[in-house]
Coordinates of C-alpha atoms and ligand atoms in Angstrom, one line a residue:
M1 CA -27.7 29.5 -1.5
V2 CA -27.8 27.7 -4.8
S3 CA -29.2 24.1 -4.3
R4 CA -26.5 21.4 -4.4
G5 CA -28.5 18.4 -5.5
N6 CA -28.8 14.9 -4.1
W7 CA -28.6 11.3 -5.4
G8 CA -32.1 9.9 -6.0
G9 CA -31.1 6.6 -4.3
R10 CA -28.4 4.2 -3.1
L11 CA -28.0 2.4 -6.4
G12 CA -27.5 5.8 -8.2
F13 CA -24.7 6.6 -5.8
I14 CA -23.0 3.3 -6.2
L15 CA -23.2 3.3 -9.9
A16 CA -22.0 6.8 -10.3
A17 CA -19.0 6.2 -7.8
A18 CA -18.2 3.0 -9.6
G19 CA -18.5 4.9 -12.9
S20 CA -15.9 7.3 -11.6
A21 CA -13.6 4.6 -10.5
I22 CA -14.0 2.4 -13.6
G23 CA -12.3 4.2 -16.4
L24 CA -9.3 4.3 -18.7
G25 CA -7.4 3.2 -15.5
N26 CA -9.0 -0.2 -15.7
I27 CA -9.3 -0.9 -19.3
W28 CA -6.2 0.8 -20.7
K29 CA -3.6 1.2 -17.9
F30 CA -4.2 -1.8 -15.7
P31 CA -3.8 -4.4 -18.4
Y32 CA -0.8 -2.8 -19.8
I33 CA 1.1 -2.3 -16.5
T34 CA 0.2 -5.9 -15.5
G35 CA 1.7 -7.0 -18.9
I36 CA 4.9 -5.0 -18.3
H37 CA 5.2 -6.4 -14.7
G38 CA 4.8 -10.0 -15.6
G39 CA 1.2 -10.9 -14.5
G40 CA 0.1 -12.8 -11.4
A41 CA 2.5 -11.6 -8.8
F42 CA 1.8 -7.9 -9.7
V43 CA -1.9 -8.6 -9.7
L44 CA -1.6 -10.0 -6.1
V45 CA 0.4 -7.0 -4.9
Y46 CA -2.2 -4.8 -6.6
L47 CA -5.1 -6.5 -4.6
V48 CA -3.3 -6.1 -1.4
C49 CA -2.8 -2.4 -2.2
I50 CA -6.5 -1.9 -2.9
L51 CA -7.2 -3.4 0.6
I52 CA -4.8 -1.5 2.7
V53 CA -4.4 1.8 0.8
G54 CA -7.3 2.2 -1.5
L55 CA -10.2 1.0 0.6
P56 CA -9.3 3.1 3.8
I57 CA -8.9 6.3 1.7
M58 CA -12.2 5.6 -0.1
M59 CA -13.9 5.3 3.3
A60 CA -12.3 8.6 4.5
E61 CA -13.3 10.4 1.4
I62 CA -16.9 9.3 1.4
Y63 CA -16.9 10.0 5.2
F64 CA -15.8 13.7 4.8
G65 CA -18.3 14.2 2.0
K66 CA -21.3 12.5 3.7
M67 CA -20.6 14.2 7.1
T68 CA -20.2 17.7 5.8
Q69 CA -22.4 17.8 2.6
K70 CA -19.7 19.9 1.1
S71 CA -17.2 19.8 -1.8
P72 CA -13.7 19.1 -1.0
V73 CA -12.5 22.6 0.0
G74 CA -15.5 23.1 2.4
A75 CA -15.3 19.5 3.7
F76 CA -11.9 19.9 4.8
E77 CA -12.4 23.5 6.2
H78 CA -15.2 22.0 8.3
F79 CA -12.6 19.8 10.2
E80 CA -10.0 22.4 10.8
T81 CA -8.8 22.5 14.2
E82 CA -7.6 25.3 16.3
S83 CA -3.7 25.0 16.7
K84 CA -0.8 27.2 16.5
G85 CA 2.2 24.9 16.0
F86 CA 3.8 24.6 12.7
F87 CA 1.9 26.0 9.7
H88 CA -1.3 27.8 10.6
Y89 CA -3.4 30.7 9.5
H90 CA -5.8 33.0 11.2
R91 CA -9.6 33.0 10.8
A92 CA -11.9 35.0 13.0
G93 CA -9.0 35.7 15.3
K94 CA -8.1 32.1 15.7
A95 CA -5.0 30.1 14.7
M96 CA -6.2 27.2 12.5
K97 CA -4.5 24.4 10.7
P98 CA -5.2 25.1 6.9
F99 CA -6.8 21.6 6.0
Y100 CA -8.7 23.5 3.3
L101 CA -5.5 23.4 1.2
V102 CA -6.0 19.7 0.7
G103 CA -9.3 20.4 -0.9
W104 CA -7.6 23.0 -3.2
L105 CA -5.0 20.5 -4.2
G106 CA -7.9 18.1 -5.1
V107 CA -9.6 20.8 -7.3
I108 CA -6.4 21.6 -9.0
S109 CA -5.7 18.0 -9.6
A110 CA -9.2 17.3 -11.0
I111 CA -8.7 20.1 -13.5
L112 CA -5.3 19.0 -14.8
V113 CA -6.3 15.3 -15.0
L114 CA -9.5 15.9 -16.9
S115 CA -7.6 18.2 -19.3
F116 CA -5.4 15.3 -20.4
Y117 CA -7.9 12.4 -19.7
S118 CA -10.3 13.9 -22.3
V119 CA -7.6 13.9 -24.9
V120 CA -6.8 10.2 -24.1
A121 CA -10.6 9.4 -24.3
G122 CA -10.6 11.2 -27.7
W123 CA -8.1 8.5 -29.0
A124 CA -10.9 5.9 -28.0
W125 CA -13.4 8.0 -30.1
H126 CA -11.0 8.0 -33.0
Y127 CA -10.5 4.2 -32.8
L128 CA -14.3 3.7 -32.7
Y129 CA -14.6 5.7 -35.8
L130 CA -11.8 3.7 -37.4
S131 CA -13.5 0.4 -36.3
F132 CA -16.5 1.3 -38.3
S133 CA -14.6 0.9 -41.5
G134 CA -12.6 -2.0 -40.0
F135 CA -8.9 -2.4 -39.5
S136 CA -7.1 -4.0 -42.5
G137 CA -3.7 -4.0 -44.1
T138 CA -0.4 -5.1 -42.9
D139 CA 0.7 -5.1 -39.2
A140 CA 2.7 -2.2 -39.7
E141 CA 0.0 -0.1 -41.6
V142 CA -2.5 -0.9 -38.7
T143 CA 0.1 0.1 -36.1
S144 CA 1.1 3.3 -37.9
L145 CA -2.7 4.5 -37.4
F146 CA -1.9 5.6 -33.9
G147 CA 1.3 7.6 -35.0
K148 CA -0.9 9.3 -37.6
L149 CA -3.5 10.3 -35.0
Y150 CA -0.9 11.4 -32.5
V151 CA 0.9 13.9 -34.8
N152 CA -2.4 15.3 -36.1
P153 CA -3.4 18.2 -33.7
Y154 CA -6.7 19.0 -35.5
L155 CA -7.8 15.4 -35.4
Q156 CA -6.9 15.1 -31.6
L157 CA -8.6 18.5 -30.9
G158 CA -11.8 17.5 -32.7
W159 CA -12.2 14.4 -30.6
H160 CA -11.2 16.4 -27.4
T161 CA -14.0 18.9 -28.2
L162 CA -16.6 16.1 -28.6
M163 CA -15.4 14.5 -25.2
M164 CA -15.4 17.7 -23.3
G165 CA -18.8 18.7 -24.9
I166 CA -20.6 15.6 -23.7
T167 CA -19.0 15.9 -20.3
V168 CA -20.2 19.5 -19.9
W169 CA -23.6 18.6 -21.1
I170 CA -24.1 15.8 -18.6
I171 CA -22.8 17.8 -15.7
S172 CA -24.9 20.8 -16.5
K173 CA -28.0 18.7 -16.0
G174 CA -27.2 18.1 -12.4
V175 CA -26.5 15.4 -9.9
S176 CA -29.5 13.1 -10.2
K177 CA -30.6 14.1 -13.6
G178 CA -27.2 14.2 -15.2
I179 CA -24.6 12.3 -13.4
E180 CA -26.9 9.6 -11.9
K181 CA -29.0 9.2 -15.0
A182 CA -25.9 8.9 -17.2
S183 CA -24.3 6.3 -15.0
K184 CA -27.5 4.2 -14.8
I185 CA -27.6 4.0 -18.5
L186 CA -23.9 3.7 -19.3
M187 CA -22.7 1.3 -16.5
P188 CA -25.0 -1.6 -17.1
I189 CA -24.2 -1.4 -20.9
L190 CA -20.6 -1.3 -19.9
F191 CA -20.9 -4.4 -17.7
I192 CA -22.7 -6.4 -20.4
I193 CA -20.2 -5.5 -23.2
L194 CA -17.3 -6.4 -21.0
L195 CA -18.7 -9.8 -20.0
G196 CA -19.7 -10.6 -23.5
L197 CA -16.2 -9.7 -24.7
M198 CA -14.5 -11.8 -22.0
F199 CA -16.6 -14.9 -22.7
Y200 CA -15.7 -14.5 -26.4
A201 CA -12.1 -14.1 -25.8
L202 CA -12.1 -17.1 -23.4
T203 CA -13.2 -19.4 -26.3
L204 CA -9.9 -18.4 -28.2
S205 CA -6.9 -20.5 -28.1
G206 CA -5.0 -18.2 -25.7
G207 CA -7.8 -18.0 -23.0
M208 CA -6.4 -20.3 -20.5
K209 CA -2.9 -18.9 -20.9
A210 CA -4.4 -15.5 -20.1
V211 CA -6.1 -16.7 -17.0
K212 CA -2.8 -18.4 -15.9
F213 CA -0.8 -15.3 -16.7
M214 CA -3.1 -13.1 -14.6
F215 CA -3.7 -15.4 -11.6
Y216 CA -0.6 -17.6 -11.3
P217 CA 1.8 -15.5 -9.3
D218 CA 5.4 -16.0 -10.2
F219 CA 7.3 -13.8 -7.7
S220 CA 10.6 -13.9 -9.6
K221 CA 8.8 -11.4 -12.0
I222 CA 7.9 -8.8 -9.5
D223 CA 10.4 -6.0 -8.5
A224 CA 10.4 -2.8 -6.5
E225 CA 9.2 -0.7 -9.6
G226 CA 6.2 -3.2 -9.8
I227 CA 5.3 -2.7 -6.3
I228 CA 5.4 1.1 -6.5
Q229 CA 3.3 1.0 -9.6
A230 CA 0.8 -1.2 -8.0
L231 CA 0.5 1.1 -5.0
G232 CA 0.2 4.3 -7.1
H233 CA -2.3 2.7 -9.4
S234 CA -4.5 1.3 -6.5
F235 CA -5.7 4.7 -5.6
F236 CA -5.7 6.3 -9.2
T237 CA -8.1 3.5 -10.2
L238 CA -10.4 4.2 -7.4
S239 CA -10.5 8.0 -8.1
L240 CA -8.9 8.8 -4.7
G241 CA -6.7 11.7 -3.7
M242 CA -8.4 14.4 -5.5
G243 CA -11.8 14.6 -3.8
A244 CA -14.0 12.9 -6.3
M245 CA -15.3 10.6 -3.6
I246 CA -15.8 13.5 -1.2
T247 CA -17.8 15.2 -3.8
Y248 CA -19.9 12.3 -4.6
G249 CA -20.2 11.5 -0.9
S250 CA -21.5 15.0 -0.3
Y251 CA -24.7 14.3 -2.3
L252 CA -25.7 11.3 0.0
K253 CA -28.6 11.3 2.2
E254 CA -28.3 9.7 5.6
D255 CA -29.2 6.2 4.8
V256 CA -26.0 4.9 3.1
N257 CA -23.5 2.7 4.9
I258 CA -20.0 4.0 4.1
V259 CA -18.1 0.8 4.8
K260 CA -20.5 -1.3 2.5
S261 CA -20.6 1.2 -0.2
S262 CA -16.7 1.5 -0.3
I263 CA -16.4 -2.3 -0.4
I264 CA -18.9 -2.6 -3.2
I265 CA -17.3 0.2 -5.3
S266 CA -13.8 -1.2 -4.8
I267 CA -14.9 -4.8 -5.7
L268 CA -16.7 -3.7 -8.8
D269 CA -13.7 -1.5 -10.0
T270 CA -11.3 -4.5 -9.2
I271 CA -13.5 -7.2 -11.0
I272 CA -13.7 -4.9 -14.1
A273 CA -9.9 -4.4 -14.1
L274 CA -9.3 -8.2 -13.9
V275 CA -12.0 -9.0 -16.4
A276 CA -10.5 -6.4 -18.8
G277 CA -7.0 -8.0 -18.3
V278 CA -8.2 -11.5 -18.9
M279 CA -10.1 -10.4 -22.1
I280 CA -7.2 -8.4 -23.6
F281 CA -4.5 -11.1 -22.8
S282 CA -6.7 -13.9 -24.2
I283 CA -6.7 -12.0 -27.5
V284 CA -3.1 -11.0 -27.3
F285 CA -1.8 -14.6 -26.4
S286 CA -4.2 -16.3 -29.0
Y287 CA -2.4 -14.3 -31.7
G288 CA 1.1 -14.9 -30.3
L289 CA 1.7 -11.3 -29.4
K290 CA 3.4 -9.8 -26.4
A291 CA 1.8 -8.8 -23.2
A292 CA 4.5 -6.3 -22.3
S293 CA 4.0 -3.8 -25.1
G294 CA 3.2 -0.8 -22.8
P295 CA 0.8 2.0 -23.3
S296 CA 0.3 1.1 -26.9
L297 CA -1.2 -2.3 -26.0
I298 CA -4.8 -1.4 -26.8
F299 CA -4.1 1.3 -29.5
K300 CA -1.5 -0.7 -31.5
T301 CA -1.4 -4.3 -30.6
L302 CA -5.2 -5.0 -30.3
P303 CA -6.1 -3.3 -33.6
V304 CA -3.6 -5.6 -35.4
I305 CA -5.5 -8.6 -33.9
F306 CA -8.9 -7.0 -34.7
A307 CA -7.8 -6.9 -38.4
K308 CA -7.1 -10.6 -38.3
M309 CA -9.7 -12.4 -36.0
P310 CA -13.0 -13.7 -37.1
G311 CA -15.7 -11.0 -36.2
G312 CA -12.8 -8.6 -35.4
Q313 CA -14.8 -5.6 -36.5
I314 CA -17.7 -6.2 -34.1
V315 CA -15.2 -6.9 -31.3
A316 CA -13.4 -3.7 -32.1
I317 CA -16.6 -1.5 -32.1
L318 CA -17.8 -3.1 -28.8
F319 CA -14.3 -2.7 -27.3
F320 CA -14.0 1.0 -28.1
I321 CA -17.5 1.8 -27.0
L322 CA -16.7 0.1 -23.7
L323 CA -13.6 2.3 -23.4
I324 CA -15.5 5.4 -24.1
F325 CA -18.3 4.7 -21.7
A326 CA -15.8 4.0 -19.0
A327 CA -13.9 7.3 -19.7
L328 CA -17.1 9.3 -19.8
T329 CA -18.3 8.3 -16.4
S330 CA -14.8 9.0 -14.9
A331 CA -14.6 12.4 -16.8
I332 CA -17.8 13.7 -15.4
S333 CA -16.6 12.9 -11.8
L334 CA -13.5 15.0 -12.5
L335 CA -15.5 18.0 -13.8
E336 CA -17.9 17.6 -10.8
V337 CA -15.2 18.1 -8.4
A338 CA -14.3 21.6 -9.8
V339 CA -17.8 22.5 -10.3
S340 CA -19.1 21.6 -6.9
Y341 CA -16.3 24.0 -5.5
F342 CA -17.6 27.0 -7.4
V343 CA -21.3 26.1 -6.6
D344 CA -20.6 25.6 -2.9
E345 CA -18.0 28.2 -2.1
K346 CA -18.7 30.9 -4.8
N347 CA -22.4 30.5 -5.0
W348 CA -22.2 30.1 -8.7
T349 CA -25.1 28.4 -10.5
R350 CA -24.4 25.0 -11.8
K351 CA -24.8 26.1 -15.4
K352 CA -22.3 28.9 -15.0
A353 CA -19.8 26.8 -13.2
T354 CA -20.1 24.0 -15.7
I355 CA -19.6 26.1 -18.7
I356 CA -16.8 28.3 -17.4
L357 CA -14.8 25.4 -16.0
G358 CA -15.6 23.1 -18.9
F359 CA -14.3 25.7 -21.3
F360 CA -11.2 26.4 -19.1
I361 CA -10.3 22.7 -19.0
Y362 CA -11.0 22.5 -22.7
L363 CA -8.5 25.1 -23.3
L364 CA -6.0 23.6 -21.1
G365 CA -6.4 20.2 -22.9
I366 CA -5.3 21.8 -26.1
L367 CA -1.8 21.7 -24.7
S368 CA -2.0 17.9 -24.5
A369 CA -3.8 17.5 -27.9
V370 CA -1.1 19.2 -29.7
S371 CA 1.6 16.7 -29.2
S372 CA 4.3 18.8 -30.7
L373 CA 4.1 21.3 -27.8
K374 CA 6.7 20.3 -25.2
I375 CA 7.4 21.4 -21.6
M376 CA 10.7 20.2 -20.0
N377 CA 11.4 17.9 -22.9
E378 CA 8.2 16.1 -22.6
S379 CA 4.7 16.4 -24.1
Y380 CA 2.1 18.3 -22.0
L381 CA 0.1 15.2 -21.8
D382 CA 2.9 13.2 -20.2
F383 CA 3.8 16.2 -18.0
F384 CA 0.3 16.6 -16.5
D385 CA 0.0 12.9 -16.2
N386 CA 3.3 12.7 -14.3
I387 CA 2.8 15.6 -12.0
T388 CA -0.7 14.5 -11.0
T389 CA -0.3 10.7 -10.7
K390 CA 3.1 10.8 -9.3
Y391 CA 2.8 13.8 -6.9
F392 CA -0.6 15.5 -6.5
L393 CA -2.7 12.4 -6.0
P394 CA -0.4 10.6 -3.5
V395 CA 0.0 13.8 -1.6
G396 CA -3.6 14.3 -1.7
G397 CA -4.4 10.8 -0.5
L398 CA -1.7 11.0 2.2
L399 CA -3.1 14.3 3.5
T400 CA -6.6 12.9 3.5
I401 CA -5.8 9.9 5.4
L402 CA -3.8 11.9 7.9
V403 CA -6.7 14.3 8.6
F404 CA -9.0 11.4 8.9
A405 CA -6.8 9.3 11.2
Y406 CA -5.6 12.0 13.5
G407 CA -8.0 15.0 13.0
I408 CA -11.3 13.1 13.8
D409 CA -12.1 11.6 17.0
H410 CA -12.6 7.9 17.6
K411 CA -16.1 8.1 18.7
S412 CA -17.4 9.8 15.5
K413 CA -15.5 7.3 13.4
M414 CA -16.7 4.4 15.2
E415 CA -20.2 5.4 15.2
E416 CA -20.4 6.2 11.5
L417 CA -18.4 3.3 10.2
G418 CA -20.2 0.8 12.7
F419 CA -17.1 -1.4 13.1
K420 CA -16.9 -3.9 16.1
S421 CA -14.1 -2.9 18.4
W422 CA -11.5 -5.3 17.3
V423 CA -12.1 -4.3 13.7
Y424 CA -11.8 -0.6 14.6
F425 CA -8.5 -1.4 16.4
L426 CA -7.0 -3.0 13.3
F427 CA -8.5 -0.3 11.0
N428 CA -7.3 2.6 13.3
W429 CA -3.7 1.3 13.2
T430 CA -3.8 0.7 9.5
I431 CA -4.9 4.2 8.7
R432 CA -2.5 5.8 11.3
I433 CA 0.6 4.0 10.4
I434 CA 0.5 1.6 7.5
T435 CA -1.5 3.4 4.8
P436 CA 0.4 6.8 5.4
A437 CA 3.8 5.0 5.5
L438 CA 3.1 3.3 2.1
L439 CA 2.1 6.6 0.6
I440 CA 5.2 8.3 2.0
F441 CA 7.2 5.5 0.5
I442 CA 5.7 6.0 -3.0
I443 CA 6.2 9.8 -2.9
L444 CA 9.8 9.6 -1.8
N445 CA 10.5 7.1 -4.5
K446 CA 8.9 9.1 -7.1
M447 CA 11.0 12.0 -6.1
G448 CA 14.1 9.8 -6.4
L449 CA 14.9 10.2 -2.6
F450 CA 14.4 6.6 -1.8
K451 CA 15.3 3.6 -3.7
I452 CA 14.8 0.0 -3.0
Ligands
PFF501 N1 -10.4 6.1 -11.7 C1 -10.4 6.6 -13.1 C2 -9.7 5.6 -13.9 O1 -9.4 4.6 -13.4 O2 -9.5 5.7 -15.1 C3 -9.5 7.9 -13.0 C4 -9.8 8.9 -12.2 C5 -11.2 9.6 -12.2 C6 -9.1 9.3 -11.2 C7 -11.6 10.5 -11.4 C8 -9.4 10.3 -10.2 C9 -10.7 11.0 -10.3 F1 -11.0 11.9 -9.5

């Protein structure tokens, strides 16, 4: 049996898990979807989703990992129950429910997500490189930089190679010497840069307008599409639905409280998204630009402003370092999901698993880096992004919460979570009915089967 590794301490686990959660989702995606959906009301819906969808699934995932000390496939297999009924398979002469498939879905999702996540993180590397010589020229010239990068496969591949190389290097060092150490260095720097940028941005003329935009709910601006986006994003941002928290939870020793840790990780993730939003909108409003510019908000809109604002070059450098650090601590958690499966179930050494999987994911990422390649009329990047965030992750999250709610007895859950009985009562009905219902609602909606 190859040794799996453990966290050195509670802080290491919290920083690594927060590092997984805090990523491109917080600094790139959350601000732009908040911009598109009109601000405050969307933020409020998002916070409710974190509470009733994200938090329970986070607790379930950390529970599965901590209790079984196994990667997602092994963890789900551990809880398989004997039952014939609909959909079963035979193991050692018994009819079992194939829960392990949920773990498999997680491993496949992690591989697909990392393949394009690394390419998008590569854009941040390119923009950091551009920031060193400073953004200058007309608005159209600065905006066109993104198009030039997007159509240049060699450039995109180069940055993708660098990003995957660093990810593989950290993971090959192991749980405490690789993931934990990297998180302990990168996360505090990330917090400091973000706070510094936020205070600077608030001194600009658009600061108060940004705070009002983010925290003053105008319900006439939120529609069904916004609610679905908020729901879906609430668990992407917390790294749920693909076993990342199961994997990180599996390296925990006994002494960590699942409920407290889940709350701390979710609060950190939420604060970072809100701070990133306030910071970005302060800058955008101060220069009279639009909040609703979509995915290009940070790669086109912000550089136009960096070219104009006093100290813009330093702000740009810090901003893209922030983005890269956030992406890196998430990318390592994605690779770890896949690596832990091969280490646990196939007895591969960590080095072998890391190199083979890292290389495979790197090759898969080439499809996303070469933007002229298309599948079903869209780029591979959009295709992989869509199938994972629209289908695989919600389905993974749904199955995880169902196994947790219905497959594990009350006594074990109560003991491990340590809830008072009335809190457990509320929690139990939330995870049995409300969380699954909301997830089913997202999945059906994305499939076009249910419209509101
Ligand atoms: N939570 C990350 C983000 O917000 O960017 C993305 C992510 C990382 C999702 C790891 C899932 C995961 F397993």
